[in-house]
Coordinates of N, CA and C in Angstrom, one line a residue:
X175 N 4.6 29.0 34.0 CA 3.4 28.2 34.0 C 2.5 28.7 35.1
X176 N 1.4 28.9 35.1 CA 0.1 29.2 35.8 C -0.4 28.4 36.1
X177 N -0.4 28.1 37.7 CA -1.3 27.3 38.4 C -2.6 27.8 38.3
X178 N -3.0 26.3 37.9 CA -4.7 26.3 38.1 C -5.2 26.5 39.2
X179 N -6.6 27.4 39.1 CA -7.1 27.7 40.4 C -8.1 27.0 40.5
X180 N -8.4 25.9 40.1 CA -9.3 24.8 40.7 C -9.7 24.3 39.1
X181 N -11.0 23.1 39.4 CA -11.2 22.2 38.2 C -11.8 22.9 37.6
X182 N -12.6 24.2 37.3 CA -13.6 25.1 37.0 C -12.0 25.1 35.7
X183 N -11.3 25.8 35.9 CA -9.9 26.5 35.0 C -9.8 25.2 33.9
X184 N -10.1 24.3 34.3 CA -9.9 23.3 33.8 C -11.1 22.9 32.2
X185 N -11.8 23.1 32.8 CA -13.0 23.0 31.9 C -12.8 24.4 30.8
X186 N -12.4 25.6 31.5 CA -12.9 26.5 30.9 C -11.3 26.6 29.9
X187 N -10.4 26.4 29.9 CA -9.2 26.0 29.3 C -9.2 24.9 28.5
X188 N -10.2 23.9 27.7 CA -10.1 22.8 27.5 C -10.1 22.9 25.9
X189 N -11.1 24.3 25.5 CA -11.3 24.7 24.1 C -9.3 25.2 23.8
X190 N -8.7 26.1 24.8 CA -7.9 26.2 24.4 C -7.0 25.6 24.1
X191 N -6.9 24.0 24.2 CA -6.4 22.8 23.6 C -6.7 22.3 23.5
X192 N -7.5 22.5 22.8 CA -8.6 21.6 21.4 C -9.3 20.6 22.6
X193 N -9.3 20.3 23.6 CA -9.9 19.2 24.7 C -11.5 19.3 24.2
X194 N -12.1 18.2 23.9 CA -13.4 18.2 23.9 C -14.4 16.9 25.1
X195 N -14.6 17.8 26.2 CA -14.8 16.3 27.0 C -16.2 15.8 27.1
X196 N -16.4 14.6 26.6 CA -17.5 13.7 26.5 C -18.4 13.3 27.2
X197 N -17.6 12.6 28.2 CA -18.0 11.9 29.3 C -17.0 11.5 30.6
X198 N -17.8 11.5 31.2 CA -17.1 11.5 32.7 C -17.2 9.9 33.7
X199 N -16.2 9.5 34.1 CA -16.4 8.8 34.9 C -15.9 8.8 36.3
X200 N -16.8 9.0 37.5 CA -16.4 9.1 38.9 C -16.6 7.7 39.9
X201 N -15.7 7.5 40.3 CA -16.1 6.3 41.5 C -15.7 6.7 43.1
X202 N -17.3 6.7 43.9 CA -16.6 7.3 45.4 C -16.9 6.0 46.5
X203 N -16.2 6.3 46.9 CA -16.2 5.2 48.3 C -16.0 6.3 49.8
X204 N -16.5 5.5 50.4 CA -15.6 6.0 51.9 C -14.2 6.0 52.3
X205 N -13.6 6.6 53.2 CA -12.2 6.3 53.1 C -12.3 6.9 54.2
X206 N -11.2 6.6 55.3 CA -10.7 7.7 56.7 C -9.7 8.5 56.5
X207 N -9.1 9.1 56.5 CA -7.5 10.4 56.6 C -6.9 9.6 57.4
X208 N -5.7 9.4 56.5 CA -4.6 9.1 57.1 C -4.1 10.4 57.7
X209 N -2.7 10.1 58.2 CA -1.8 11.1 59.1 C -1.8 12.5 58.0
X210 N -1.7 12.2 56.8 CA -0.6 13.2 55.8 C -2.4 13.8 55.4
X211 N -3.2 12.9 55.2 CA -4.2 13.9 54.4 C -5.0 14.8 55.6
X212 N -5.2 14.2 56.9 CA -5.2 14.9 58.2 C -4.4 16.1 58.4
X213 N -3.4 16.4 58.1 CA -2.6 17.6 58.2 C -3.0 18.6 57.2
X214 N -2.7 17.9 55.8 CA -3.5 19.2 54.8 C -4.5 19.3 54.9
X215 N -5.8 18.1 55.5 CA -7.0 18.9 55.2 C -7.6 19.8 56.7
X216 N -6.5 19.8 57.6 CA -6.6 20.0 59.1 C -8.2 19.7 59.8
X217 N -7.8 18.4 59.9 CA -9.0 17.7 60.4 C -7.9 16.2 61.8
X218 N -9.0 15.6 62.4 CA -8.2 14.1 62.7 C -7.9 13.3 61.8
X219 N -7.0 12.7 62.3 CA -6.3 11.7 61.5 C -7.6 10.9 61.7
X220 N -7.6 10.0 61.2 CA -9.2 8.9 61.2 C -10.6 9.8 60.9
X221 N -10.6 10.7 60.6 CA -11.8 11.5 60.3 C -12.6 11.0 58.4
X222 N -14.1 10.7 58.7 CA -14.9 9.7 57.6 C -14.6 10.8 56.5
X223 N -14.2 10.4 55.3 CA -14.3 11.3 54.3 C -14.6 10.8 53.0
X224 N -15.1 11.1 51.9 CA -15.2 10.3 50.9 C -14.1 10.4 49.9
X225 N -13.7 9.6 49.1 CA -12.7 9.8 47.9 C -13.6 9.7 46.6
X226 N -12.6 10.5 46.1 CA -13.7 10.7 44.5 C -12.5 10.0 43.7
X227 N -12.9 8.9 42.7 CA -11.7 8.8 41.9 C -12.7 9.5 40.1
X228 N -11.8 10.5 39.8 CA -12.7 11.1 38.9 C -11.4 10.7 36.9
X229 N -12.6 10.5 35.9 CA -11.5 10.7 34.8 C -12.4 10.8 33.7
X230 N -12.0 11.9 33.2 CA -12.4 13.1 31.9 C -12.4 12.4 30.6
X231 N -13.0 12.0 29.5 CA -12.6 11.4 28.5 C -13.1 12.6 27.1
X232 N -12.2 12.4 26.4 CA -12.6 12.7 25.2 C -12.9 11.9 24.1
X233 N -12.9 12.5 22.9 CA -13.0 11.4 21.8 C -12.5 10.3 21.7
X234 N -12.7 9.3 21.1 CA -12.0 7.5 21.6 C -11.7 7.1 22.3
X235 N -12.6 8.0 23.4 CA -12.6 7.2 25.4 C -11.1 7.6 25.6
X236 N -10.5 8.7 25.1 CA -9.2 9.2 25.1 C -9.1 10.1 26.7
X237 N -8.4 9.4 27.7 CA -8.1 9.9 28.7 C -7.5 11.3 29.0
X238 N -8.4 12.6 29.4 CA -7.2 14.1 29.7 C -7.3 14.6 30.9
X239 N -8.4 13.9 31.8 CA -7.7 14.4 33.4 C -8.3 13.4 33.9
X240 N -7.6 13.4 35.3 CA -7.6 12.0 36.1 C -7.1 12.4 37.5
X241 N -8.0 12.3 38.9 CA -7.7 13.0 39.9 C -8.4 12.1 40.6
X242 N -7.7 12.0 41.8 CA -8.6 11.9 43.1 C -9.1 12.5 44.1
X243 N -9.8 12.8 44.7 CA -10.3 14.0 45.1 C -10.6 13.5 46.8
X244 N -10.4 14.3 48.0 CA -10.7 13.7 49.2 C -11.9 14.9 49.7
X245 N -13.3 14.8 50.1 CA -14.0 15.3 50.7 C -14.5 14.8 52.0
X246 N -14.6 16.0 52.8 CA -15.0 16.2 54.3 C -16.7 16.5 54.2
X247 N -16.8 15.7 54.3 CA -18.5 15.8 54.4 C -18.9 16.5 55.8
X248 N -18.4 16.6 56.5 CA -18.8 17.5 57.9 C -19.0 19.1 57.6
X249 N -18.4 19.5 56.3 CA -18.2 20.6 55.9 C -18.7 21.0 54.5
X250 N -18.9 19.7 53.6 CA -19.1 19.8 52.2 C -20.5 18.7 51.9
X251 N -20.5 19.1 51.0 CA -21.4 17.5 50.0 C -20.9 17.8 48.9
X252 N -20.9 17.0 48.6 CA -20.6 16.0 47.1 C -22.0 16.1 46.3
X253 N -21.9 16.7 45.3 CA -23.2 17.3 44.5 C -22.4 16.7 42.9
X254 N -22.6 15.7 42.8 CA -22.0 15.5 41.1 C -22.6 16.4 40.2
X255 N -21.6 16.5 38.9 CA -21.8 17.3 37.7 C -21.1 17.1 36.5
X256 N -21.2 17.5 35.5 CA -20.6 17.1 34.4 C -20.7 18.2 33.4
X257 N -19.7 19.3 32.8 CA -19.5 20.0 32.1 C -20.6 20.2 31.1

């Protein structure tokens, strides 16, 4: 099995299992880093970040990805999009 190299692989892989995605639904809020997401994202623990809760639908609002996503806005923006 071949790790995905980010959500881009995802989209572009989705013909190759018949995936046809419709519509998107994202909900973000604020959040702080805990201890554990502080380590992987090597930032402070308590550092402002936003959470993305994101989920992909196909035909009959039929669920095929579903992720949450943690961004460092000190470093990024959050630019929404939709395939």
């Amino acid at each position: 099995v071949e790790r995905s190299r980010g959500l881009g692989d995802v989209y572009k892989r989705q013909t190759q299992y018949g995936l046809n995605i419709i519509r998107i639904e994202e909900r973000v809020r604020a959040a702080l880093s805990d201890k554990k997401l502080a380590k992987l994202l090597n930032i402070e623990t308590g550092t402002p970040l936003l959470q993305i809760h994101r989920v992909a639908f196909s035909y009959n609002d039929q669920p095929v990805e579903y992720r949450i996503s943690y961004v460092n806005t000190q470093h990024y923006e959050y630019v929404p999009s939709a395939p």
